[in-house]
mmCIF file of C-alpha atoms and ligand atoms in Angstrom:
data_model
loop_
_atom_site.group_PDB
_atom_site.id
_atom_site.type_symbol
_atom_site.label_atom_id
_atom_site.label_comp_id
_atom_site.label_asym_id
_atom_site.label_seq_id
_atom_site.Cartn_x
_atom_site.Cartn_y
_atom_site.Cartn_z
ATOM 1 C CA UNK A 1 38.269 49.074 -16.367
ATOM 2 C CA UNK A 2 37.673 48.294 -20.186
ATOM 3 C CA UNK A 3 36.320 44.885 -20.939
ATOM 4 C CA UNK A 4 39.533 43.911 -22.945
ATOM 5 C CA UNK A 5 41.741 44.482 -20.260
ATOM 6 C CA UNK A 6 42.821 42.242 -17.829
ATOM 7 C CA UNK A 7 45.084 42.955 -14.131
ATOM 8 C CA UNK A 8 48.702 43.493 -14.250
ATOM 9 C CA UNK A 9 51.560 40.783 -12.638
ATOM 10 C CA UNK A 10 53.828 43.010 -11.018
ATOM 11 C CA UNK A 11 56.721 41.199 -9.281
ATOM 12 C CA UNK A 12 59.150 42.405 -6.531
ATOM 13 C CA UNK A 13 62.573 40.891 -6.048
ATOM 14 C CA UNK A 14 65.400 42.093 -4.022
ATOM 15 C CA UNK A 15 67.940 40.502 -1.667
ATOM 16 C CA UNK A 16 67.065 39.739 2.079
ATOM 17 C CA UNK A 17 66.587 42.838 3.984
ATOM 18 C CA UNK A 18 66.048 45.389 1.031
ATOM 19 C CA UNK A 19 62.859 46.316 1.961
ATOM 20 C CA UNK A 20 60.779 44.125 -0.432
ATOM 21 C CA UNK A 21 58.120 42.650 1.947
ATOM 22 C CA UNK A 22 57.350 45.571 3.292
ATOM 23 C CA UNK A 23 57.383 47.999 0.245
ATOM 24 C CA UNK A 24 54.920 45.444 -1.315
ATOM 25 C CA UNK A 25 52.928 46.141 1.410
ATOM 26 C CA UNK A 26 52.833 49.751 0.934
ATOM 27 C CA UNK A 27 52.334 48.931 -2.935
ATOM 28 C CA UNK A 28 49.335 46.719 -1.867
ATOM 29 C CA UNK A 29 47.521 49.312 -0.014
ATOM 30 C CA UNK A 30 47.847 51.932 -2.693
ATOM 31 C CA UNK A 31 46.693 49.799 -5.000
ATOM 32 C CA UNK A 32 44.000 48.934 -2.976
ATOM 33 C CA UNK A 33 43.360 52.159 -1.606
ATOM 34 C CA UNK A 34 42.894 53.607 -5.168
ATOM 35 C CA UNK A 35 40.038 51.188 -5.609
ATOM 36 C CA UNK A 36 38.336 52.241 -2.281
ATOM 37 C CA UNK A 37 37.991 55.655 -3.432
ATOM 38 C CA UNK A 38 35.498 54.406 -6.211
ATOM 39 C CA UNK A 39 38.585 55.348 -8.997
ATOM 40 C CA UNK A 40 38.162 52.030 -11.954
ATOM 41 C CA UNK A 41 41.221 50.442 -10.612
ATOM 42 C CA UNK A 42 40.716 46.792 -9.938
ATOM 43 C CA UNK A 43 41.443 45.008 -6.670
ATOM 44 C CA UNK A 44 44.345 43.807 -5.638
ATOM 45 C CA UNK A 45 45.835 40.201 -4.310
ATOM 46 C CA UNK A 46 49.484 40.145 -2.496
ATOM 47 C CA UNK A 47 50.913 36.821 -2.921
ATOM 48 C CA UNK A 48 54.319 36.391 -0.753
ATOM 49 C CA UNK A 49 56.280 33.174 -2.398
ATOM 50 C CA UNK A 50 57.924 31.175 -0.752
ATOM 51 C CA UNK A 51 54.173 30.193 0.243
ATOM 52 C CA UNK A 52 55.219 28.521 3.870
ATOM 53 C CA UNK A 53 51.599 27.371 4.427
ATOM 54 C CA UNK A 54 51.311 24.990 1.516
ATOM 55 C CA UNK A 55 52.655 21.386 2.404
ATOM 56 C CA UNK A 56 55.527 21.752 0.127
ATOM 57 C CA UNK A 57 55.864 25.198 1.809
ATOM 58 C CA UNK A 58 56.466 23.499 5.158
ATOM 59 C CA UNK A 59 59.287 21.457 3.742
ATOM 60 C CA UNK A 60 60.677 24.748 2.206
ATOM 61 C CA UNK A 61 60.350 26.672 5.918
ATOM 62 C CA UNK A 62 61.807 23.712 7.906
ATOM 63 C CA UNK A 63 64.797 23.713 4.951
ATOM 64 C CA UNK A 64 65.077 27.194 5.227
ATOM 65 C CA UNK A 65 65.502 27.448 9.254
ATOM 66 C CA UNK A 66 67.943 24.562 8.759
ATOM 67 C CA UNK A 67 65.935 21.896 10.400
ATOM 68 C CA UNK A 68 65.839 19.762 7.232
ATOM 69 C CA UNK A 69 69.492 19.327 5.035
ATOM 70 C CA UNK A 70 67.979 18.745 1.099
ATOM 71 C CA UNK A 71 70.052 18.398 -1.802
ATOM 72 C CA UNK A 72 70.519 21.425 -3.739
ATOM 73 C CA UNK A 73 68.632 20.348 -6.762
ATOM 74 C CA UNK A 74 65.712 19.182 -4.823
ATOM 75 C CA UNK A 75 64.760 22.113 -2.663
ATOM 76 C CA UNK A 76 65.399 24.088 -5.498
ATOM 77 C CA UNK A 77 62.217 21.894 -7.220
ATOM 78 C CA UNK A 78 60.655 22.019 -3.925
ATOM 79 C CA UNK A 79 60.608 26.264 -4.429
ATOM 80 C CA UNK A 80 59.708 25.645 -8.032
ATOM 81 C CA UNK A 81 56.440 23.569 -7.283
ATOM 82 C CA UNK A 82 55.508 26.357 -4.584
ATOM 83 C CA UNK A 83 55.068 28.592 -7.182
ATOM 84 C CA UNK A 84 53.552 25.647 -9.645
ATOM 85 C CA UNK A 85 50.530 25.046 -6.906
ATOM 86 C CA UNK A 86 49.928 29.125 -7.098
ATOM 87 C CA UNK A 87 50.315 29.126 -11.301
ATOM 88 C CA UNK A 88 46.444 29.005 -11.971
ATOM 89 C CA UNK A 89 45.447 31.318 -9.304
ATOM 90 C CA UNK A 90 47.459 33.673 -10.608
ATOM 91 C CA UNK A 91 46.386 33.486 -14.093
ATOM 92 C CA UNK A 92 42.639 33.825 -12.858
ATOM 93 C CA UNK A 93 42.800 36.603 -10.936
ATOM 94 C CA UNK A 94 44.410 38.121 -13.962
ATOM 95 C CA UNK A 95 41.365 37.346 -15.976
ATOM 96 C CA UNK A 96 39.151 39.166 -14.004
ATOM 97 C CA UNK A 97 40.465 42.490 -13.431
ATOM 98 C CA UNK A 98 42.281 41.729 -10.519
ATOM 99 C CA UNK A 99 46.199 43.091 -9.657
ATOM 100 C CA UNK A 100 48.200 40.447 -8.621
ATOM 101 C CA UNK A 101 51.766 41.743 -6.574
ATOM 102 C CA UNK A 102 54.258 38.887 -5.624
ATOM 103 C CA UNK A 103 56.785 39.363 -3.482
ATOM 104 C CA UNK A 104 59.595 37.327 -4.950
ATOM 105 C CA UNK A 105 58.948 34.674 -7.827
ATOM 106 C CA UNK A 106 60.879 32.625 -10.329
ATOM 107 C CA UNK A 107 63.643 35.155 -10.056
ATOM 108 C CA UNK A 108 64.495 34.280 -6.816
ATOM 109 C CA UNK A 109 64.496 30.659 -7.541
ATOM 110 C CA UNK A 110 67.364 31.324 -10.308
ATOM 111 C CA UNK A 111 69.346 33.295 -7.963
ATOM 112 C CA UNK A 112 69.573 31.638 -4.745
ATOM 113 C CA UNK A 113 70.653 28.286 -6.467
ATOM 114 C CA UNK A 114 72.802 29.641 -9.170
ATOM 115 C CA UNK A 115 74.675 31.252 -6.791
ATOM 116 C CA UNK A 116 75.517 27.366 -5.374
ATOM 117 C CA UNK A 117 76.666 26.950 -8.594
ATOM 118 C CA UNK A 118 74.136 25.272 -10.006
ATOM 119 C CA UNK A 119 74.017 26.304 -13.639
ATOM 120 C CA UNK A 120 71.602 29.182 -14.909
ATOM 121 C CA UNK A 121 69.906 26.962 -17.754
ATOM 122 C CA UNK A 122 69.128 24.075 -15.003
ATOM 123 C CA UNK A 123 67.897 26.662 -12.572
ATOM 124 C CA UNK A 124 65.819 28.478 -15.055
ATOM 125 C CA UNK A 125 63.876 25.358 -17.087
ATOM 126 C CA UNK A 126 61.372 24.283 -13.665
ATOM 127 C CA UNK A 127 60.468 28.101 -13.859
ATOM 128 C CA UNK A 128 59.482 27.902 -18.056
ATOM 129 C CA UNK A 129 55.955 28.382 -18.274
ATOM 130 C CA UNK A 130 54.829 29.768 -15.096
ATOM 131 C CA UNK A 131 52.222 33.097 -15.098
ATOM 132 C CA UNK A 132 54.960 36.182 -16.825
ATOM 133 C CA UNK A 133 55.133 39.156 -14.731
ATOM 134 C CA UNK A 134 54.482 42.528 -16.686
ATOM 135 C CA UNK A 135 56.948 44.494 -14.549
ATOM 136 C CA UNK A 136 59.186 43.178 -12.534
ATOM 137 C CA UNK A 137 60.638 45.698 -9.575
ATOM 138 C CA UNK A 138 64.276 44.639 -8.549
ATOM 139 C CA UNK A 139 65.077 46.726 -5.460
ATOM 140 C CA UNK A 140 68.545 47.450 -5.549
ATOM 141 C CA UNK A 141 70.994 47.409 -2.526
ATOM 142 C CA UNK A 142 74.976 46.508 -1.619
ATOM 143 C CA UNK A 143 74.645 43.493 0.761
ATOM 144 C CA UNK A 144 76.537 45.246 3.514
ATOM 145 C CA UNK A 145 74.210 48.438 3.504
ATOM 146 C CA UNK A 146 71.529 45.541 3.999
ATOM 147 C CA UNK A 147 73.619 44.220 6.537
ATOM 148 C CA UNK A 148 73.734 47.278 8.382
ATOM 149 C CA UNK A 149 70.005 47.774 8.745
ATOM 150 C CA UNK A 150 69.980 46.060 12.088
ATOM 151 C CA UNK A 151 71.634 42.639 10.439
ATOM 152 C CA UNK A 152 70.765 39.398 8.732
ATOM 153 C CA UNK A 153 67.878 37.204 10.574
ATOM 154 C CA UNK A 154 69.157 33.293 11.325
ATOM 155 C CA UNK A 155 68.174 31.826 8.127
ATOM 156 C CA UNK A 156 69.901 30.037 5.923
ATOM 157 C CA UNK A 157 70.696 32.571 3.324
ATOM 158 C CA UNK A 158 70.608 35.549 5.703
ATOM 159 C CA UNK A 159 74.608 35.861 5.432
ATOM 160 C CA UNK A 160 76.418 38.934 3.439
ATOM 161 C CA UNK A 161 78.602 36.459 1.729
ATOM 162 C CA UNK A 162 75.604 34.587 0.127
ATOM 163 C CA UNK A 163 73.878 37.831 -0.633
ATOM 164 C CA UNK A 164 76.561 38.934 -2.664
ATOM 165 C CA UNK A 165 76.622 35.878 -4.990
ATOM 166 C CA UNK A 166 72.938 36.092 -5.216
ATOM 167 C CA UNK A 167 72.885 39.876 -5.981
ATOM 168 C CA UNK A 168 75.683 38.880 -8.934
ATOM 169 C CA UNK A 169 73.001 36.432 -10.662
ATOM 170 C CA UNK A 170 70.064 39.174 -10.140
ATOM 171 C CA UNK A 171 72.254 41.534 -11.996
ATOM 172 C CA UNK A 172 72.443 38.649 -14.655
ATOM 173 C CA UNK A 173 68.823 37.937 -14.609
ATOM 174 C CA UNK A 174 67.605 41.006 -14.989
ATOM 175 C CA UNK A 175 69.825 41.766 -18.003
ATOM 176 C CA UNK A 176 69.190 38.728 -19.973
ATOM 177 C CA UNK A 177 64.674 39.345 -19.072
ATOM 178 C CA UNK A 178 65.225 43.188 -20.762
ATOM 179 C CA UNK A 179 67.090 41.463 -23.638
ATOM 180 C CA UNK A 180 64.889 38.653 -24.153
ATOM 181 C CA UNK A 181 61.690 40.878 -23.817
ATOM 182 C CA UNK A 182 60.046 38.773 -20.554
ATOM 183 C CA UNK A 183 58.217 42.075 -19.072
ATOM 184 C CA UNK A 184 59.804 44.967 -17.931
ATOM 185 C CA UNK A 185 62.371 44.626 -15.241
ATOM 186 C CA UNK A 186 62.711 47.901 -13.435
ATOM 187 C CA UNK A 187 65.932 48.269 -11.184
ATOM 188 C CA UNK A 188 65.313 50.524 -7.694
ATOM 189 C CA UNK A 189 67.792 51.852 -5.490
ATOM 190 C CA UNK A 190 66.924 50.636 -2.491
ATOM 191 C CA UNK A 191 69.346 52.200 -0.501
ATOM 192 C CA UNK A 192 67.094 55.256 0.116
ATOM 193 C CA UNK A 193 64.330 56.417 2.015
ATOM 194 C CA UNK A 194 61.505 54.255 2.271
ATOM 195 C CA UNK A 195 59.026 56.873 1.277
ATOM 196 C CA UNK A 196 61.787 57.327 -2.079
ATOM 197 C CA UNK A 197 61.490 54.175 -2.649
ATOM 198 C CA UNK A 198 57.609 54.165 -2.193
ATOM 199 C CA UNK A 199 57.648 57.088 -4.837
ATOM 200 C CA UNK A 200 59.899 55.545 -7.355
ATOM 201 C CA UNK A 201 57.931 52.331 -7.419
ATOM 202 C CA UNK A 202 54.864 54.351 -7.712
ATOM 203 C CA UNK A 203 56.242 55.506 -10.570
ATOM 204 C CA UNK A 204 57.017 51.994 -12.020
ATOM 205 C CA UNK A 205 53.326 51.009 -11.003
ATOM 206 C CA UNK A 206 51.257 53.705 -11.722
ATOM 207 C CA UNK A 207 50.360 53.318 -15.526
ATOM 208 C CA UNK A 208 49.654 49.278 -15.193
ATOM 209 C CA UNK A 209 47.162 50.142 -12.258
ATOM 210 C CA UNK A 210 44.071 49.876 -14.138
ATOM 211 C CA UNK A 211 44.876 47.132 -15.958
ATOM 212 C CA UNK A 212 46.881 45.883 -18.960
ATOM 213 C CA UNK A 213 45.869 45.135 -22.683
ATOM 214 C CA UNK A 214 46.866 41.471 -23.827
ATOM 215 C CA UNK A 215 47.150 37.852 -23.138
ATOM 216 C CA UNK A 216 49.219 36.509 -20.277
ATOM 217 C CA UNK A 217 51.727 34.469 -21.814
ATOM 218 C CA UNK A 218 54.086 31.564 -20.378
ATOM 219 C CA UNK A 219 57.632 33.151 -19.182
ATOM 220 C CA UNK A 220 60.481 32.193 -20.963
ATOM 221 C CA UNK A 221 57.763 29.639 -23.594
ATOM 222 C CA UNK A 222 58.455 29.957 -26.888
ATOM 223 C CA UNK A 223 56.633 27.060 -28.547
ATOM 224 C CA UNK A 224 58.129 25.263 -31.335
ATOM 225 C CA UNK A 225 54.557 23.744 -32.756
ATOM 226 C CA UNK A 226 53.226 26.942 -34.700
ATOM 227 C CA UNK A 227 50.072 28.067 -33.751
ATOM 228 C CA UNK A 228 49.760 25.647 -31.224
ATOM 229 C CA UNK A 229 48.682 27.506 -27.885
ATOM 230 C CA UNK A 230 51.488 27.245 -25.051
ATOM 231 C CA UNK A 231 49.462 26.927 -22.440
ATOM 232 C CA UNK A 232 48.987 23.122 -22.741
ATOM 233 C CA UNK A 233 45.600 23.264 -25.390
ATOM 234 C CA UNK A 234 45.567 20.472 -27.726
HETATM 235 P P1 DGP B 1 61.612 35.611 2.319
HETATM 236 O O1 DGP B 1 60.421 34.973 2.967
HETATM 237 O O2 DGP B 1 61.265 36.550 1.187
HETATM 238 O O3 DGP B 1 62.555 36.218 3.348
HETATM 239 O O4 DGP B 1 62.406 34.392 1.624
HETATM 240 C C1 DGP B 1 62.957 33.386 2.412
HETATM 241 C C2 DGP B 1 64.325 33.041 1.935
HETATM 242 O O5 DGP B 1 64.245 32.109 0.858
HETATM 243 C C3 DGP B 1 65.188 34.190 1.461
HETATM 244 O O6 DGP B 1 66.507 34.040 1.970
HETATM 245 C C4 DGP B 1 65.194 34.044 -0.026
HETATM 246 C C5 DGP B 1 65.009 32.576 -0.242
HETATM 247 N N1 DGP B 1 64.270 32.239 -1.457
HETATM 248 C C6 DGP B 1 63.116 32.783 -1.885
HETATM 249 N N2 DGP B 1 62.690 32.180 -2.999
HETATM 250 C C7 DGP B 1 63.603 31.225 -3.279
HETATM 251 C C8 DGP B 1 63.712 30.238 -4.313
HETATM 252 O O7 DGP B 1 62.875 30.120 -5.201
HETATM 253 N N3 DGP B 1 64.800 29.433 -4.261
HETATM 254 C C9 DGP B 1 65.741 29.512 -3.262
HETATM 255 N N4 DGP B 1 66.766 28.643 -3.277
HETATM 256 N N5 DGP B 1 65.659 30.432 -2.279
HETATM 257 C C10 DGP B 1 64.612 31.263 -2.294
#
């Protein structure tokens, strides 16, 4: 890896039974496997978010298997902060050459509570600042193919009719992140093969596997003291 470059944020979002946890997987190992084989690409950290081992990730999973009720606005924090308590971690693997792949970030925050109707600016400010991904993978699929591929688990959003609304706001998201140029969302149709799938996100991957030129930056920051650095410097 040249000096100047640091390791790429790639982020995978999809709706609940697309194949996202375990095509990250895959993507994990190729990464990794790449690196075994003495090639210069740098290692590789999966992060899976929510992150149900934290202590605000144990509210989340007890919310989530509907053995807490929370108000909409607070759980939706609670998801936030889960990803807050992971926000320098991220940022220093980055800085030394290492890969990081989530599976699911601030995406999935916006579109599992604007889809309660909870509106997309409200949703979106918590998630201003955090670690931006370079690439963003959105796997792609109709809620009731997901549905057929041996149904929803018992959670709380694991219901076609939620999973409709939720793919609406993706749709959303990922057309105002290309037009605001946060990263590079990628759309996959997840509705094939998972080897197709595999290859297409290969495809996505591939040229950000040894590492990207340039700064991380804040997602969605924009800060209105010039020159003034937006990660918090004085
Ligand atoms: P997973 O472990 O990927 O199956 O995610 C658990 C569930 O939580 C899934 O239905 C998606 C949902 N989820 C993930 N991230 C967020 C978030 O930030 N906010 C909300 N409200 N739901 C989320």
């Amino acid at each position: 890896m040249s000096s100047s470059k640091r390791g790429a944020f790639i982020v995978i979002e999809g709706l609940d039974r697309s194949g996202k946890s375990t095509q990250a997987s895959l993507l994990h190992d190729r990464l990794q496997d790449r690196q075994d084989a003495g090639a210069t690409t740098p290692k590789v950290v999966l992060l899976k978010f929510p992150d149900r081992t934290t202590a605000i990730g144990k509210m989340i999973d007890a919310y989530l298997r509907s053995e807490s009720e929370l108000d909409d606005r607070a759980i939706h924090l609670l998801f936030s902060a889960n990803r807050w308590e992971l926000a320098s971690t991220i940022v220093a693997h980055l800085a030394q050459g290492t890969t990081v792949l989530a599976d699911r970030y601030a995406f999935s925050g916006i579109a599992f509570s604007a889809r309660k109707g909870l509106s997309y600016e409200w949703c979106r400010a918590p998630e201003v600042g955090l670690p931006a991904p370079d690439l963003t993978l959105f796997l792609n699929i109709s809620p009731d193919v997901a549905a057929a591929r041996g149904g929803y688990g018992l959670e709380r959003y694991e219901k076609e009719e939620v999973q409709k609304g939720v793919r609406r706001v993706f749709n959303k998201i990922g057309r105002a992140v290309q037009e605001e140029g946060e990263g590079k969302w990628v759309e996959i149709d997840a509705g094939k093969t998972k080897e197709e799938v595999a290859e297409e996100l290969w495809k996505a991957v591939e040229p950000l596997a040894s590492g990207v030129q340039g700064s991380i930056s804040g997602l969605w920051e924009i800060s209105l003291i010039p020159g003034r650095d937006t990660q918090g410097g004085t």
